[in-house]
Structure formats: structure tokens, C-alpha cells
Amino acid sequence: MELIIRILTFLESVIYHILRPVFWWVYRKQPPKIALIKNPILQLSAVKIAEKIRQKELSSETVILAYIERIKEVNPLLNAVVENRFEAAIQDARACDKKLATGEVTAKELEIEKPLFGVPVTVKESCALKGLSHTGCTLARAGIKANYDSLSVLSLKTAGAIPLCVTNTPELCLGFESQNPLFGTTNNPYDIRKTAGGSSGGEGALLGSSSSLIGVGSDIAGSIRLPAHLNGVFGHKPTPGIISIEGHLPFCDGVEFQKYLVIGPLARYAEDLALAVKVMANRNTAALRLDEPVDVKSLKIRYMEAVEESFGLISVSEDIKRVIRDGARYLEGIGADVERVMIPELTDSLDIGMALFFGMKEMPQLLLDPEDPKHESNPISELGKLLFGLSRHNSSAILFKLLRDVHAFIPQSKLPSYRGKVQKLERIFTELLGTNGVFLFPTFVRSAPLHDQLTLQLAGALYCLIFNVLGFPATHVPMGLDSEGLPVGVQVVACPFQDRLCLAVAKELENGFGGWVPPPQAAV
């Protein structure tokens, strides 16, 4: 255990508890609810919509207009959208409908070659979408637009999908709350006083509010899974290297960085998540054997409700422990081999993750100076400015840069020891799961906290970060609402290249527990 890290996380927890009355007072008023979901199209999965478009039961234009209207309804409360291409999307939809009407394409051809023909998608601003904002949500890049499509976006377009907009993130994706000095803060659709998470928070908020079907996200320490958890939707962190990260901002050539960073989808429905992974993996689909059926009854299901209690760590809420137990019992009830396990080595996940993440040899520039974007701002100076409201950076970006500069207070001489611990965990999980097992584990320690509280609960990141370090695929699965009416769920982990097992279990748990639950909505 690294004492300095644990002392810092303990102090964070103390500050959080001291400030809870302040947060309660600031956010004591009941917030407005998002608009009622009136259009039944908004309740259909992407898979079903694509089929209806192919069969000419729905026009693409009708679908695109429904989602544009929905985004316009909810975004004033959510602040999830950075920039849209609504008019261009309508023209794209009309072109799709014309191709079907004239017989230029057939339903059979589309099902095989363009399974998302005419279906709307949304994209995290850090993933290049040609013609739209690509700033990384940092002032140093204000006004910059992408002049090409990232390969993940291009794969979706090639499959017939129609992008609608790009969505909000933290500054350079550095943080677990989507707020930045350029575009402000994104709110949670279940309670706009709460965070939508980060760094794919804009995607999470749109999906949770029924304003998107499939979102392109990225994940270097939980940035797909955490927003999926907080906004009640599905999110998949794939095996590294399966989906191209070309066109992502930030980016660097470091081997470790490229192992930890992945691009993957978020979705409201499990079948859409599986289809999106297949489309975005492109030529690597065969490596994942995504077309092979999975018999969930024949799988090994191993689970843990939390890591062992340890100084500086945050306890997992009883609601999250409950849904993990419920999921395990359900899978056991259908015939799967289910066993609760204890893996003591996971207690050091926070230390391992921080040591290796902030000990990477190569990382992108993190705190771009707005006056001189080729250089970084001084984090100590920016921290001082922040105290007086004068910094042009986010608190999380400043904290991230500080931790990077001091290697999270962990001597570099200890890195070999932590790499050895990672190798030991890899062996443990490989033996535990093999090619036919999954691991149920928390995604985070609780449901969505109030804005600015997440920075004081960073120790909870260990539940996601460790699987970026290990390079294992993981899917967040929504499992209903907690006692506060906020989404909670479970993380489903498998060995590398066994993504299909995560996706199959996600679909089975959706069958058993209902998956995405619409947020509270205002009366008409």
C-alpha cells in the first residue's frame, strides 16, 4: 500500500463528508425534470429501427427528425451537445430514403453491408467527426474543427449510421466530470443537480435521456463505463487494439498509453451495444469471434461485491452490492456456474493503477497553455489561480497534471514491483475465467453524486482503472435504480479477446432486469 496515495484519498473522503451539508444547501431545491418521451420511435432499439428502415416501415428522415427534436427538448437542461450537424443529418437521411425508394440498395444488401443504414448516432467531441468541433474542450484549441473522420466514426458511417452531433467532455478528457472552460458542465438526466460523469459524460447524458441510440466514447481509466453507470446505460471497453483509436484527442505514440486508451460504444440497449462493437471493430471482428453464439448457461460466473476494506478506500454502496448479488443469483438460476470469490490482490488496485498510469513513459501534453498551445501551463501556478477563480483550466485537469508531474508520489524505482503485481493479477484472472468465464464487479462505488463531489471520490476509480491496466474488456450493465431513484449497475469483465462473453451476459442481464430505465420526466 502506498501511504501517500492512501492519505490523500483519505483526506479527500474527510473533506467530502465535511462539505456534505454545504452541497446539500447549494442543491437543496428540487430541479426541473427532462421533457416527457412522447415519440414511440425514441423507445425502439437501433437494431429494430434499422430493420424498419430497410423494410420501408419507417423512413430514415422520420427517425432523424425525432432524435433532433428530442435533443432540442432536453439539451437546454443537460448541456450535453457541443456542436450539431442537424441539417446535414436530415440531408443524409433523405439520401438514404431515396436509395431505398429507387432500388439502388436492397434490404438484404443493407442487412449485411450497412446494418445501421439511416440510424442516428452521436460522437464524443474527443473523437474526430469531420466538420465539427474537435477542441478537446480546452481553451488552447478553441474553434478548431476536425478535417477528417476518426476511424471509429468512419466505421459507423460506412455501416450507414448518420452522426447528429459531438458531445461534451472534461478538459482533454482529464476527469470524471464533464465540465470544461469552453462548454461548461453536463448534467445528469435523472437529476440535473448530479454529474453525468466523464469523460464520455455528454454521450452518457444523451443516451440516458433517450436522445441517442449509440454513442462513440473513449476510456482510459473508466471514461466509458463510469458515465454509462451514472446515466443508466450500457457501455463497453473493448480489448485494446480491437477498435482503432486513430483520431482521438489527446493522443501520443506511447505503447502504454495506447494500451490503456480504447474507443468503444455506449448504448441504451444491449443488442445495439453488440452491433456497435461489431461495426467499430471492423476487420478485427473475426479476432473477437463476435458472430459465434454464446450459451450464457454454460459460462463460469465469478463475482465480488467490493475489494477488501482498506485505509483510504471508499466503501461500495449497499445498492450496488445488492444488484451484483441479484445478477449472480439470476445467472445461477438459468444454469450458469456461479461462485463468489475473494481476490485479495485487488485491494492494491488503486496503488497499482496510479503507479502505472502516472508512471507511463510517454503521455500527451495535458494542460495546454491557452496563450501558447505548444506548451503546458504550470500546475502549481494554476492551482493558486484556481483558488481565486482566475485559472483558465479545470480543477481535475490541474490535479491530473500535478499527479503526472510527481508520478502520483510513487518512486519510479517501484514500477517493476507494480508491473509484477499486474502480471500476477493477469495470471489470477486468466486461470479464474479462461475462455468461458466472466467476472461481476462494481463499476463505481455509488450512484451519481452531486456536481463537484466526484473529484472527492477519486479512490472509487480503482474499480474501472485496474482493467485498463490489465487490458481486459469490460461492459457496464444497467441494473435498475437505487433508493434515490438513480441508476446503478454492474461491471462484467472477461479475459482479452473474450468481449463476446461480456456482451452476451449484458444481454442476458437486460432480459432479467430490464436494462435502461427512463429517467423521471416532466408532465406534458
JSON list of C-alpha atoms in Angstrom, two decimals, residues 26-161:
[
{"chain": "A", "resi": 26, "resn": "VAL", "atom": "CA", "xyz": [-26.44, 24.57, -2.54]},
{"chain": "A", "resi": 27, "resn": "TYR", "atom": "CA", "xyz": [-28.52, 21.88, -4.25]},
{"chain": "A", "resi": 28, "resn": "ARG", "atom": "CA", "xyz": [-31.46, 21.75, -1.84]},
{"chain": "A", "resi": 29, "resn": "LYS", "atom": "CA", "xyz": [-34.11, 22.84, -4.37]},
{"chain": "A", "resi": 30, "resn": "GLN", "atom": "CA", "xyz": [-35.81, 20.19, -6.47]},
{"chain": "A", "resi": 31, "resn": "PRO", "atom": "CA", "xyz": [-34.66, 20.57, -10.09]},
{"chain": "A", "resi": 32, "resn": "PRO", "atom": "CA", "xyz": [-36.84, 20.56, -13.21]},
{"chain": "A", "resi": 33, "resn": "LYS", "atom": "CA", "xyz": [-37.29, 17.20, -14.93]},
{"chain": "A", "resi": 34, "resn": "ILE", "atom": "CA", "xyz": [-36.49, 16.49, -18.55]},
{"chain": "A", "resi": 35, "resn": "ALA", "atom": "CA", "xyz": [-39.27, 16.52, -21.13]},
{"chain": "A", "resi": 36, "resn": "LEU", "atom": "CA", "xyz": [-41.62, 13.55, -21.41]},
{"chain": "A", "resi": 37, "resn": "ILE", "atom": "CA", "xyz": [-40.67, 10.94, -24.03]},
{"chain": "A", "resi": 38, "resn": "LYS", "atom": "CA", "xyz": [-43.68, 11.28, -26.36]},
{"chain": "A", "resi": 39, "resn": "ASN", "atom": "CA", "xyz": [-42.49, 9.80, -29.64]},
{"chain": "A", "resi": 40, "resn": "PRO", "atom": "CA", "xyz": [-42.60, 5.95, -29.63]},
{"chain": "A", "resi": 41, "resn": "ILE", "atom": "CA", "xyz": [-39.70, 5.89, -32.11]},
{"chain": "A", "resi": 42, "resn": "LEU", "atom": "CA", "xyz": [-37.47, 7.01, -29.23]},
{"chain": "A", "resi": 43, "resn": "GLN", "atom": "CA", "xyz": [-38.21, 3.74, -27.40]},
{"chain": "A", "resi": 44, "resn": "LEU", "atom": "CA", "xyz": [-37.01, 1.47, -30.24]},
{"chain": "A", "resi": 45, "resn": "SER", "atom": "CA", "xyz": [-33.51, -0.01, -30.37]},
{"chain": "A", "resi": 46, "resn": "ALA", "atom": "CA", "xyz": [-31.14, 0.84, -33.22]},
{"chain": "A", "resi": 47, "resn": "VAL", "atom": "CA", "xyz": [-31.37, -2.78, -34.41]},
{"chain": "A", "resi": 48, "resn": "LYS", "atom": "CA", "xyz": [-35.17, -2.55, -34.68]},
{"chain": "A", "resi": 49, "resn": "ILE", "atom": "CA", "xyz": [-35.10, 0.90, -36.27]},
{"chain": "A", "resi": 50, "resn": "ALA", "atom": "CA", "xyz": [-32.57, -0.25, -38.89]},
{"chain": "A", "resi": 51, "resn": "GLU", "atom": "CA", "xyz": [-34.81, -3.19, -39.73]},
{"chain": "A", "resi": 52, "resn": "LYS", "atom": "CA", "xyz": [-37.89, -0.97, -40.05]},
{"chain": "A", "resi": 53, "resn": "ILE", "atom": "CA", "xyz": [-35.97, 1.41, -42.33]},
{"chain": "A", "resi": 54, "resn": "ARG", "atom": "CA", "xyz": [-34.81, -1.47, -44.54]},
{"chain": "A", "resi": 55, "resn": "GLN", "atom": "CA", "xyz": [-38.39, -2.78, -44.76]},
{"chain": "A", "resi": 56, "resn": "LYS", "atom": "CA", "xyz": [-39.68, 0.75, -45.53]},
{"chain": "A", "resi": 57, "resn": "GLU", "atom": "CA", "xyz": [-41.86, 0.72, -42.41]},
{"chain": "A", "resi": 58, "resn": "LEU", "atom": "CA", "xyz": [-40.06, 3.85, -41.20]},
{"chain": "A", "resi": 59, "resn": "SER", "atom": "CA", "xyz": [-38.17, 6.47, -43.16]},
{"chain": "A", "resi": 60, "resn": "SER", "atom": "CA", "xyz": [-34.70, 7.49, -42.02]},
{"chain": "A", "resi": 61, "resn": "GLU", "atom": "CA", "xyz": [-35.80, 11.11, -42.19]},
{"chain": "A", "resi": 62, "resn": "THR", "atom": "CA", "xyz": [-38.62, 10.45, -39.71]},
{"chain": "A", "resi": 63, "resn": "VAL", "atom": "CA", "xyz": [-36.17, 8.84, -37.28]},
{"chain": "A", "resi": 64, "resn": "ILE", "atom": "CA", "xyz": [-33.55, 11.56, -37.64]},
{"chain": "A", "resi": 65, "resn": "LEU", "atom": "CA", "xyz": [-36.15, 14.30, -37.11]},
{"chain": "A", "resi": 66, "resn": "ALA", "atom": "CA", "xyz": [-37.46, 12.52, -34.00]},
{"chain": "A", "resi": 67, "resn": "TYR", "atom": "CA", "xyz": [-33.98, 12.45, -32.45]},
{"chain": "A", "resi": 68, "resn": "ILE", "atom": "CA", "xyz": [-33.20, 16.04, -33.44]},
{"chain": "A", "resi": 69, "resn": "GLU", "atom": "CA", "xyz": [-36.43, 17.17, -31.79]},
{"chain": "A", "resi": 70, "resn": "ARG", "atom": "CA", "xyz": [-35.61, 15.16, -28.66]},
{"chain": "A", "resi": 71, "resn": "ILE", "atom": "CA", "xyz": [-32.10, 16.62, -28.39]},
{"chain": "A", "resi": 72, "resn": "LYS", "atom": "CA", "xyz": [-33.50, 20.13, -28.74]},
{"chain": "A", "resi": 73, "resn": "GLU", "atom": "CA", "xyz": [-36.01, 19.34, -25.95]},
{"chain": "A", "resi": 74, "resn": "VAL", "atom": "CA", "xyz": [-33.53, 18.04, -23.40]},
{"chain": "A", "resi": 75, "resn": "ASN", "atom": "CA", "xyz": [-30.22, 19.74, -24.15]},
{"chain": "A", "resi": 76, "resn": "PRO", "atom": "CA", "xyz": [-31.13, 23.07, -22.50]},
{"chain": "A", "resi": 77, "resn": "LEU", "atom": "CA", "xyz": [-31.24, 21.14, -19.21]},
{"chain": "A", "resi": 78, "resn": "LEU", "atom": "CA", "xyz": [-28.40, 18.70, -19.92]},
{"chain": "A", "resi": 79, "resn": "ASN", "atom": "CA", "xyz": [-25.83, 20.82, -21.79]},
{"chain": "A", "resi": 80, "resn": "ALA", "atom": "CA", "xyz": [-24.52, 17.66, -23.45]},
{"chain": "A", "resi": 81, "resn": "VAL", "atom": "CA", "xyz": [-24.11, 18.85, -27.05]},
{"chain": "A", "resi": 82, "resn": "VAL", "atom": "CA", "xyz": [-21.06, 20.83, -28.15]},
{"chain": "A", "resi": 83, "resn": "GLU", "atom": "CA", "xyz": [-21.96, 21.23, -31.84]},
{"chain": "A", "resi": 84, "resn": "ASN", "atom": "CA", "xyz": [-24.54, 19.66, -34.12]},
{"chain": "A", "resi": 85, "resn": "ARG", "atom": "CA", "xyz": [-24.91, 18.83, -37.81]},
{"chain": "A", "resi": 86, "resn": "PHE", "atom": "CA", "xyz": [-28.69, 18.56, -37.81]},
{"chain": "A", "resi": 87, "resn": "GLU", "atom": "CA", "xyz": [-29.30, 19.98, -41.30]},
{"chain": "A", "resi": 88, "resn": "ALA", "atom": "CA", "xyz": [-26.62, 17.78, -42.82]},
{"chain": "A", "resi": 89, "resn": "ALA", "atom": "CA", "xyz": [-28.05, 14.76, -40.98]},
{"chain": "A", "resi": 90, "resn": "ILE", "atom": "CA", "xyz": [-31.51, 15.44, -42.45]},
{"chain": "A", "resi": 91, "resn": "GLN", "atom": "CA", "xyz": [-29.97, 15.55, -45.92]},
{"chain": "A", "resi": 92, "resn": "ASP", "atom": "CA", "xyz": [-28.12, 12.28, -45.22]},
{"chain": "A", "resi": 93, "resn": "ALA", "atom": "CA", "xyz": [-31.41, 10.68, -44.14]},
{"chain": "A", "resi": 94, "resn": "ARG", "atom": "CA", "xyz": [-33.20, 11.83, -47.27]},
{"chain": "A", "resi": 95, "resn": "ALA", "atom": "CA", "xyz": [-30.40, 10.34, -49.36]},
{"chain": "A", "resi": 96, "resn": "CYS", "atom": "CA", "xyz": [-30.84, 7.01, -47.54]},
{"chain": "A", "resi": 97, "resn": "ASP", "atom": "CA", "xyz": [-34.59, 7.03, -48.17]},
{"chain": "A", "resi": 98, "resn": "LYS", "atom": "CA", "xyz": [-34.07, 7.87, -51.85]},
{"chain": "A", "resi": 99, "resn": "LYS", "atom": "CA", "xyz": [-31.65, 4.96, -52.31]},
{"chain": "A", "resi": 100, "resn": "LEU", "atom": "CA", "xyz": [-34.23, 2.57, -50.89]},
{"chain": "A", "resi": 101, "resn": "ALA", "atom": "CA", "xyz": [-37.09, 4.05, -52.89]},
{"chain": "A", "resi": 102, "resn": "THR", "atom": "CA", "xyz": [-35.23, 3.82, -56.21]},
{"chain": "A", "resi": 103, "resn": "GLY", "atom": "CA", "xyz": [-33.95, 0.30, -55.57]},
{"chain": "A", "resi": 104, "resn": "GLU", "atom": "CA", "xyz": [-30.33, 1.43, -55.56]},
{"chain": "A", "resi": 105, "resn": "VAL", "atom": "CA", "xyz": [-29.96, -0.68, -52.42]},
{"chain": "A", "resi": 106, "resn": "THR", "atom": "CA", "xyz": [-31.98, -3.65, -51.20]},
{"chain": "A", "resi": 107, "resn": "ALA", "atom": "CA", "xyz": [-32.98, -4.70, -47.70]},
{"chain": "A", "resi": 108, "resn": "LYS", "atom": "CA", "xyz": [-30.89, -7.86, -47.95]},
{"chain": "A", "resi": 109, "resn": "GLU", "atom": "CA", "xyz": [-27.78, -5.97, -49.05]},
{"chain": "A", "resi": 110, "resn": "LEU", "atom": "CA", "xyz": [-28.20, -3.42, -46.27]},
{"chain": "A", "resi": 111, "resn": "GLU", "atom": "CA", "xyz": [-28.63, -6.04, -43.56]},
{"chain": "A", "resi": 112, "resn": "ILE", "atom": "CA", "xyz": [-25.23, -7.50, -44.44]},
{"chain": "A", "resi": 113, "resn": "GLU", "atom": "CA", "xyz": [-23.25, -4.46, -45.59]},
{"chain": "A", "resi": 114, "resn": "LYS", "atom": "CA", "xyz": [-24.86, -1.49, -43.81]},
{"chain": "A", "resi": 115, "resn": "PRO", "atom": "CA", "xyz": [-26.61, -2.75, -40.66]},
{"chain": "A", "resi": 116, "resn": "LEU", "atom": "CA", "xyz": [-27.01, 0.81, -39.30]},
{"chain": "A", "resi": 117, "resn": "PHE", "atom": "CA", "xyz": [-28.38, 2.30, -42.54]},
{"chain": "A", "resi": 118, "resn": "GLY", "atom": "CA", "xyz": [-30.22, 5.53, -41.72]},
{"chain": "A", "resi": 119, "resn": "VAL", "atom": "CA", "xyz": [-29.78, 5.22, -37.93]},
{"chain": "A", "resi": 120, "resn": "PRO", "atom": "CA", "xyz": [-28.67, 8.25, -35.84]},
{"chain": "A", "resi": 121, "resn": "VAL", "atom": "CA", "xyz": [-25.54, 8.13, -33.68]},
{"chain": "A", "resi": 122, "resn": "THR", "atom": "CA", "xyz": [-23.69, 10.68, -31.56]},
{"chain": "A", "resi": 123, "resn": "VAL", "atom": "CA", "xyz": [-19.95, 11.18, -31.01]},
{"chain": "A", "resi": 124, "resn": "LYS", "atom": "CA", "xyz": [-17.74, 12.27, -28.12]},
{"chain": "A", "resi": 125, "resn": "GLU", "atom": "CA", "xyz": [-16.00, 15.55, -29.02]},
{"chain": "A", "resi": 126, "resn": "SER", "atom": "CA", "xyz": [-12.59, 13.98, -28.49]},
{"chain": "A", "resi": 127, "resn": "CYS", "atom": "CA", "xyz": [-13.21, 11.62, -31.44]},
{"chain": "A", "resi": 128, "resn": "ALA", "atom": "CA", "xyz": [-12.84, 13.45, -34.75]},
{"chain": "A", "resi": 129, "resn": "LEU", "atom": "CA", "xyz": [-16.07, 13.95, -36.71]},
{"chain": "A", "resi": 130, "resn": "LYS", "atom": "CA", "xyz": [-15.36, 15.84, -39.92]},
{"chain": "A", "resi": 131, "resn": "GLY", "atom": "CA", "xyz": [-16.59, 19.43, -39.90]},
{"chain": "A", "resi": 132, "resn": "LEU", "atom": "CA", "xyz": [-17.45, 19.58, -36.21]},
{"chain": "A", "resi": 133, "resn": "SER", "atom": "CA", "xyz": [-15.70, 20.82, -33.07]},
{"chain": "A", "resi": 134, "resn": "HIS", "atom": "CA", "xyz": [-12.53, 18.91, -32.16]},
{"chain": "A", "resi": 135, "resn": "THR", "atom": "CA", "xyz": [-11.06, 21.08, -29.41]},
{"chain": "A", "resi": 136, "resn": "GLY", "atom": "CA", "xyz": [-10.60, 18.55, -26.63]},
{"chain": "A", "resi": 137, "resn": "CYS", "atom": "CA", "xyz": [-12.77, 21.05, -24.70]},
{"chain": "A", "resi": 138, "resn": "THR", "atom": "CA", "xyz": [-9.69, 23.11, -23.83]},
{"chain": "A", "resi": 139, "resn": "LEU", "atom": "CA", "xyz": [-9.31, 26.85, -24.42]},
{"chain": "A", "resi": 140, "resn": "ALA", "atom": "CA", "xyz": [-5.98, 26.35, -26.16]},
{"chain": "A", "resi": 141, "resn": "ARG", "atom": "CA", "xyz": [-7.81, 24.72, -29.10]},
{"chain": "A", "resi": 142, "resn": "ALA", "atom": "CA", "xyz": [-10.94, 26.89, -29.12]},
{"chain": "A", "resi": 143, "resn": "GLY", "atom": "CA", "xyz": [-12.60, 26.99, -32.54]},
{"chain": "A", "resi": 144, "resn": "ILE", "atom": "CA", "xyz": [-10.70, 24.05, -34.06]},
{"chain": "A", "resi": 145, "resn": "LYS", "atom": "CA", "xyz": [-12.79, 21.65, -36.14]},
{"chain": "A", "resi": 146, "resn": "ALA", "atom": "CA", "xyz": [-11.95, 18.17, -37.38]},
{"chain": "A", "resi": 147, "resn": "ASN", "atom": "CA", "xyz": [-10.98, 17.96, -41.05]},
{"chain": "A", "resi": 148, "resn": "TYR", "atom": "CA", "xyz": [-11.41, 14.18, -41.20]},
{"chain": "A", "resi": 149, "resn": "ASP", "atom": "CA", "xyz": [-13.35, 11.36, -39.55]},
{"chain": "A", "resi": 150, "resn": "SER", "atom": "CA", "xyz": [-11.66, 9.23, -36.91]},
{"chain": "A", "resi": 151, "resn": "LEU", "atom": "CA", "xyz": [-11.61, 5.57, -37.95]},
{"chain": "A", "resi": 152, "resn": "SER", "atom": "CA", "xyz": [-14.21, 4.61, -35.34]},
{"chain": "A", "resi": 153, "resn": "VAL", "atom": "CA", "xyz": [-16.60, 7.23, -36.70]},
{"chain": "A", "resi": 154, "resn": "LEU", "atom": "CA", "xyz": [-15.80, 6.25, -40.28]},
{"chain": "A", "resi": 155, "resn": "SER", "atom": "CA", "xyz": [-16.65, 2.62, -39.49]},
{"chain": "A", "resi": 156, "resn": "LEU", "atom": "CA", "xyz": [-20.09, 3.68, -38.25]},
{"chain": "A", "resi": 157, "resn": "LYS", "atom": "CA", "xyz": [-20.65, 5.89, -41.29]},
{"chain": "A", "resi": 158, "resn": "THR", "atom": "CA", "xyz": [-19.62, 3.05, -43.59]},
{"chain": "A", "resi": 159, "resn": "ALA", "atom": "CA", "xyz": [-22.25, 0.90, -41.86]},
{"chain": "A", "resi": 160, "resn": "GLY", "atom": "CA", "xyz": [-24.85, 3.53, -42.77]},
{"chain": "A", "resi": 161, "resn": "ALA", "atom": "CA", "xyz": [-25.07, 5.44, -39.47]}
]
